[in-house]
JSON list of C-alpha atoms in Angstrom, two decimals:
[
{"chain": "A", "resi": 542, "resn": "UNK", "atom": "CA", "xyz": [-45.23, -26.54, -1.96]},
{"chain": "A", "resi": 543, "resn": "UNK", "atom": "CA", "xyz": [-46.10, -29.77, -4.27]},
{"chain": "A", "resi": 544, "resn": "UNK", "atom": "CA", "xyz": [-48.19, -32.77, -3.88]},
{"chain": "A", "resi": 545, "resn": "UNK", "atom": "CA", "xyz": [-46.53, -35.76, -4.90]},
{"chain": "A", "resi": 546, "resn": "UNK", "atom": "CA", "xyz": [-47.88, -39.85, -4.12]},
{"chain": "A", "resi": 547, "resn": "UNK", "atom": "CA", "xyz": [-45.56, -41.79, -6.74]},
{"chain": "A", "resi": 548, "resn": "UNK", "atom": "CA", "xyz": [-42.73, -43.32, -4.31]},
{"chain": "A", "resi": 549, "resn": "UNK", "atom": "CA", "xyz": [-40.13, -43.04, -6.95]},
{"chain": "A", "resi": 550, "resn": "UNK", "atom": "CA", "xyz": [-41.00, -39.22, -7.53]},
{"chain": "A", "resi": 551, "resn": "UNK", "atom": "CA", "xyz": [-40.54, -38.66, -3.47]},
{"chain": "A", "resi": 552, "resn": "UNK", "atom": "CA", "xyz": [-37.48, -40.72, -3.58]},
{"chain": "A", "resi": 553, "resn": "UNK", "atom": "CA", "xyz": [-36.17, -38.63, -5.88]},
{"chain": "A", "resi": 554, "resn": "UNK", "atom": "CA", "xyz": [-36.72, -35.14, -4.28]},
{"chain": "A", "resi": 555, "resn": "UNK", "atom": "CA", "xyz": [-35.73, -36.57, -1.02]},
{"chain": "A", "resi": 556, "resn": "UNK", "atom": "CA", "xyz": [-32.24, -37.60, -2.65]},
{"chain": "A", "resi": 557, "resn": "UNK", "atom": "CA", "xyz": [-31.94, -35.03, -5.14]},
{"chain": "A", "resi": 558, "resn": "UNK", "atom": "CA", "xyz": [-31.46, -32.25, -2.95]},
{"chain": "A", "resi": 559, "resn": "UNK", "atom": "CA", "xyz": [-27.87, -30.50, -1.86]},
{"chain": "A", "resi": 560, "resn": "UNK", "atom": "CA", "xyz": [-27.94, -29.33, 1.18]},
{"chain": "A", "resi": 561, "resn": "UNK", "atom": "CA", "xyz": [-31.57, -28.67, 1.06]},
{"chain": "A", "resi": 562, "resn": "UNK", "atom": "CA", "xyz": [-33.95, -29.73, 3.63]},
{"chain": "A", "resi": 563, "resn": "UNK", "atom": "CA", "xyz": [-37.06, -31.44, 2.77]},
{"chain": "A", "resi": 564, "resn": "UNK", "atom": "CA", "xyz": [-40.23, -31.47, 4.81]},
{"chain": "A", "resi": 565, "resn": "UNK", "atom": "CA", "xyz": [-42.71, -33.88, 3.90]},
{"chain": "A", "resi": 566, "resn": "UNK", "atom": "CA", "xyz": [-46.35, -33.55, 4.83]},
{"chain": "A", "resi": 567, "resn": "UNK", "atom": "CA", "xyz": [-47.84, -36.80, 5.51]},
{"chain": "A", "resi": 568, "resn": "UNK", "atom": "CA", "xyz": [-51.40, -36.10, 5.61]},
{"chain": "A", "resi": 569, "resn": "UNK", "atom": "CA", "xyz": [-55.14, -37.40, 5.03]},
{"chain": "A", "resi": 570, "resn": "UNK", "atom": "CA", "xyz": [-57.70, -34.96, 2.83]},
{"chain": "A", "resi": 571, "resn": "UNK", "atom": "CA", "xyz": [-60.49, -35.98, 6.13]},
{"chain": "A", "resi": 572, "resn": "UNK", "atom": "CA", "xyz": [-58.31, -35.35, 8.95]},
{"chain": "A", "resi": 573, "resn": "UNK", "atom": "CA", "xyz": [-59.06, -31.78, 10.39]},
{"chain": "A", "resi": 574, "resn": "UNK", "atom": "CA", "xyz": [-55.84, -30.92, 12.18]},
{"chain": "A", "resi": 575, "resn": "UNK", "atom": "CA", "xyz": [-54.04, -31.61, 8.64]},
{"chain": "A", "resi": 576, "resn": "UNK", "atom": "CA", "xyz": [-56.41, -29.30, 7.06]},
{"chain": "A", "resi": 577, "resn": "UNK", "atom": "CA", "xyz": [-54.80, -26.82, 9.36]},
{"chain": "A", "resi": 578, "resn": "UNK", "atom": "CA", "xyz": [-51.53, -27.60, 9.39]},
{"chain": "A", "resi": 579, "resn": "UNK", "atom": "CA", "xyz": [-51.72, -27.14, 5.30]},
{"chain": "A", "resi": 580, "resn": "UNK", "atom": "CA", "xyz": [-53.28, -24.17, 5.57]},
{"chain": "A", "resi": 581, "resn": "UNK", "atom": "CA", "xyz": [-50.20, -22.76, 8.06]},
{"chain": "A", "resi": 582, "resn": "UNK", "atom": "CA", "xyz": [-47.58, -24.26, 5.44]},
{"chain": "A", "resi": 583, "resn": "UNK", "atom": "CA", "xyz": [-49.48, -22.31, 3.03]},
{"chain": "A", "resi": 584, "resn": "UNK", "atom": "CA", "xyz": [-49.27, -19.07, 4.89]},
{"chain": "A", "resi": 585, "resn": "UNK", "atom": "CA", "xyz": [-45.23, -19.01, 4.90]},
{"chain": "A", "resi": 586, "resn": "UNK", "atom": "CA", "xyz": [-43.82, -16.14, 3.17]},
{"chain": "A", "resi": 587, "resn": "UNK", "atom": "CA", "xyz": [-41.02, -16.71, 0.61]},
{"chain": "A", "resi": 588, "resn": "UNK", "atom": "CA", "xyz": [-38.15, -15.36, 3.23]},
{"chain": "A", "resi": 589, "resn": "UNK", "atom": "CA", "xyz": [-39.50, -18.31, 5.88]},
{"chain": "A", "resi": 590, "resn": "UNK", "atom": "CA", "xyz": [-39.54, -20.87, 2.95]},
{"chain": "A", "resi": 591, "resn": "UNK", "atom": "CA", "xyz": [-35.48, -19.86, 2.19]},
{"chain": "A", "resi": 592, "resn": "UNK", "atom": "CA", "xyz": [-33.58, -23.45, 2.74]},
{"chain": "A", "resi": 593, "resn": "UNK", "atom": "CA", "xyz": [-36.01, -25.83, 2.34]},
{"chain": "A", "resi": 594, "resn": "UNK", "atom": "CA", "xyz": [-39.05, -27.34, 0.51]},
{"chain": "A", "resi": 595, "resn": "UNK", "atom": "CA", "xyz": [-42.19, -28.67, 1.54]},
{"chain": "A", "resi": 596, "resn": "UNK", "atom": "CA", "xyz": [-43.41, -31.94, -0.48]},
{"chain": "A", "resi": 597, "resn": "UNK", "atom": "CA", "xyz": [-47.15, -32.72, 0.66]},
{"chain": "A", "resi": 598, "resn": "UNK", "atom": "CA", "xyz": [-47.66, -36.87, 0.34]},
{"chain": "A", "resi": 599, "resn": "UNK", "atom": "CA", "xyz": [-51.72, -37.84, 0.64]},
{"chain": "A", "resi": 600, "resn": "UNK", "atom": "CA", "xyz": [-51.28, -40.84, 3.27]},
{"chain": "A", "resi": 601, "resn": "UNK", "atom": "CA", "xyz": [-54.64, -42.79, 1.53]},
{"chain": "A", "resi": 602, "resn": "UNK", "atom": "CA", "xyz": [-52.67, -42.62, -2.31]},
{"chain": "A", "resi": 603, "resn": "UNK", "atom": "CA", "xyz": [-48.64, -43.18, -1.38]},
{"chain": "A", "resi": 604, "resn": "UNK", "atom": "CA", "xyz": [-48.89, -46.99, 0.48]},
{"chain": "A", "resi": 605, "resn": "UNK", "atom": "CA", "xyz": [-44.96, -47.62, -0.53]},
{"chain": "A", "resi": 606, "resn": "UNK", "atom": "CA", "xyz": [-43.63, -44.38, 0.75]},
{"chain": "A", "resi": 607, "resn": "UNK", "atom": "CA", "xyz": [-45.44, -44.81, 4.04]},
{"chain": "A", "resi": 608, "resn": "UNK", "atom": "CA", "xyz": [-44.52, -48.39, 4.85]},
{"chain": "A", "resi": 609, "resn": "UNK", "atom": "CA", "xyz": [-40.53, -46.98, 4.15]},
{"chain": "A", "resi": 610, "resn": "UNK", "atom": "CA", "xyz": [-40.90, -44.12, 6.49]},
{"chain": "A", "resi": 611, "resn": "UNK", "atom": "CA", "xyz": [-43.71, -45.88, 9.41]},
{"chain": "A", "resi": 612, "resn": "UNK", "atom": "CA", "xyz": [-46.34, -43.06, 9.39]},
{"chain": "A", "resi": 613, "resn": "UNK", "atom": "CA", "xyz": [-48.67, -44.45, 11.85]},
{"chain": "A", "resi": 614, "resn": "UNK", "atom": "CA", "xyz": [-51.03, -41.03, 12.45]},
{"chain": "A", "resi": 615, "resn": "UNK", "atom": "CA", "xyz": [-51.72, -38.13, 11.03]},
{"chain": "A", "resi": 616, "resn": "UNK", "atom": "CA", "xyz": [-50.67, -35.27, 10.47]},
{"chain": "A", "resi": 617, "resn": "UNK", "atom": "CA", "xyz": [-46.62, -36.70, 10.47]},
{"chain": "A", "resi": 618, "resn": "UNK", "atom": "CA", "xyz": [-44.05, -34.71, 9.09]},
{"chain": "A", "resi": 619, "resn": "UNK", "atom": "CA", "xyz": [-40.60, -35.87, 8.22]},
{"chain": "A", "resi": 620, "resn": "UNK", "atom": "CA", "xyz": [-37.29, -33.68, 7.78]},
{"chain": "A", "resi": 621, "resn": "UNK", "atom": "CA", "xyz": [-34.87, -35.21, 5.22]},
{"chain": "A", "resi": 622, "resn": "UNK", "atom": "CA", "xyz": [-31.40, -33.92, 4.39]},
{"chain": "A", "resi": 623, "resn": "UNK", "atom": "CA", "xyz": [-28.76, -35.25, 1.99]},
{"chain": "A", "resi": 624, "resn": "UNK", "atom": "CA", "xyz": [-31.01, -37.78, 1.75]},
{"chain": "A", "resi": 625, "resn": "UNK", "atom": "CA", "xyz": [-31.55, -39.45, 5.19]},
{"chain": "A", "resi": 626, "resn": "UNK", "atom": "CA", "xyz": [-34.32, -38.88, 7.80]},
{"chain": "A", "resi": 627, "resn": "UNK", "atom": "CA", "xyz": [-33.18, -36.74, 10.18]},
{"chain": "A", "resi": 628, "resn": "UNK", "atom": "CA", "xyz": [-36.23, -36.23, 12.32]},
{"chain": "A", "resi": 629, "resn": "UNK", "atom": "CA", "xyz": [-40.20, -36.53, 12.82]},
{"chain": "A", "resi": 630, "resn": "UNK", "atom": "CA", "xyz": [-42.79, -34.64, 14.25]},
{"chain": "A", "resi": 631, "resn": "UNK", "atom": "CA", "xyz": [-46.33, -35.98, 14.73]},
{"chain": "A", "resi": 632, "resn": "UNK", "atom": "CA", "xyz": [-49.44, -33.93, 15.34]},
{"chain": "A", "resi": 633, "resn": "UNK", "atom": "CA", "xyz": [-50.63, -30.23, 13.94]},
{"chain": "A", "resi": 634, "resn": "UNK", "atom": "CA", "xyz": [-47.83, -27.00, 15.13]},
{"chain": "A", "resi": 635, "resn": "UNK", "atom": "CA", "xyz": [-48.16, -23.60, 14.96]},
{"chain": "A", "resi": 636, "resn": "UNK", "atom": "CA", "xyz": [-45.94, -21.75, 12.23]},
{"chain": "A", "resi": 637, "resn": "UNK", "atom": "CA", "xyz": [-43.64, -20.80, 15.34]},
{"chain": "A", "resi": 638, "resn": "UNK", "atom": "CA", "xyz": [-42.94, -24.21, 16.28]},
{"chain": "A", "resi": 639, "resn": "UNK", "atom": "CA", "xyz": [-42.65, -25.45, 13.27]},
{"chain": "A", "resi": 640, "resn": "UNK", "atom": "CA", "xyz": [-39.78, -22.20, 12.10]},
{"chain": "A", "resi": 641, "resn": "UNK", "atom": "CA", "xyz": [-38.08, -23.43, 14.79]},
{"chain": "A", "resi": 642, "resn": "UNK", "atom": "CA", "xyz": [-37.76, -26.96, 13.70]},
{"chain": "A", "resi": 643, "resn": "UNK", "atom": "CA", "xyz": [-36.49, -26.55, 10.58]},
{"chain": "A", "resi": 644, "resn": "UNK", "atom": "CA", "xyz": [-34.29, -24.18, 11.65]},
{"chain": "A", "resi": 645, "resn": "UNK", "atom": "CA", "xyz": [-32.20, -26.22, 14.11]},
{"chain": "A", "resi": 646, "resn": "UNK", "atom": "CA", "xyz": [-32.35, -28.62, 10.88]},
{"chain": "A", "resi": 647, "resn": "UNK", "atom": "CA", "xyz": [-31.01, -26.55, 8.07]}
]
């Protein structure tokens, strides 16, 4: 998991990727329930990680990428493949939940 805030750098990942799916952490550093949903992304184990990366993006620091992809609350994450937004989810998730998502994505 990375931290990146420069739009071009995040544009880059998001289309560089084959066949990869990229979860991007919209987040705040003073919003609690982001605080926790870092610290579940941070608790996956190499075999849950398998197929995908997860790019963190600090909400306060990245204006350009969040006017592009409307991220009106936080936590948001968005699921990209090949490229494209494929879905959203909005609020904090338990690692179960969240396994789930991305799987049905990959």
């Amino acid at each position: 998991m990375r931290e990146i805030n420069v739009f071009t750098e995040i544009e880059t990942v998001i289309n560089g990727t084959n066949d990869k799916l990229i979860v991007v952490d919209c987040y705040a550093p003073w919003c609690g329930p982001c605080r926790a949903l870092g610290e579940m992304f941070l608790e996956l184990t190499n075999e849950e990680l398998d197929g995908y990366e997860i790019i963190k993006v600090n909400v306060d620091e990245a204006d350009d990428f969040i006017m592009k992809y409307p991220v009106r609350s936080v936590p948001t994450v968005l699921y990209f493949k090949d490229g494209k937004m494929l879905d959203r989810t909005t609020g904090n998730m338990n690692k179960e939940t969240f396994l789930e998502k991305v799987n049905s994505l990959k």
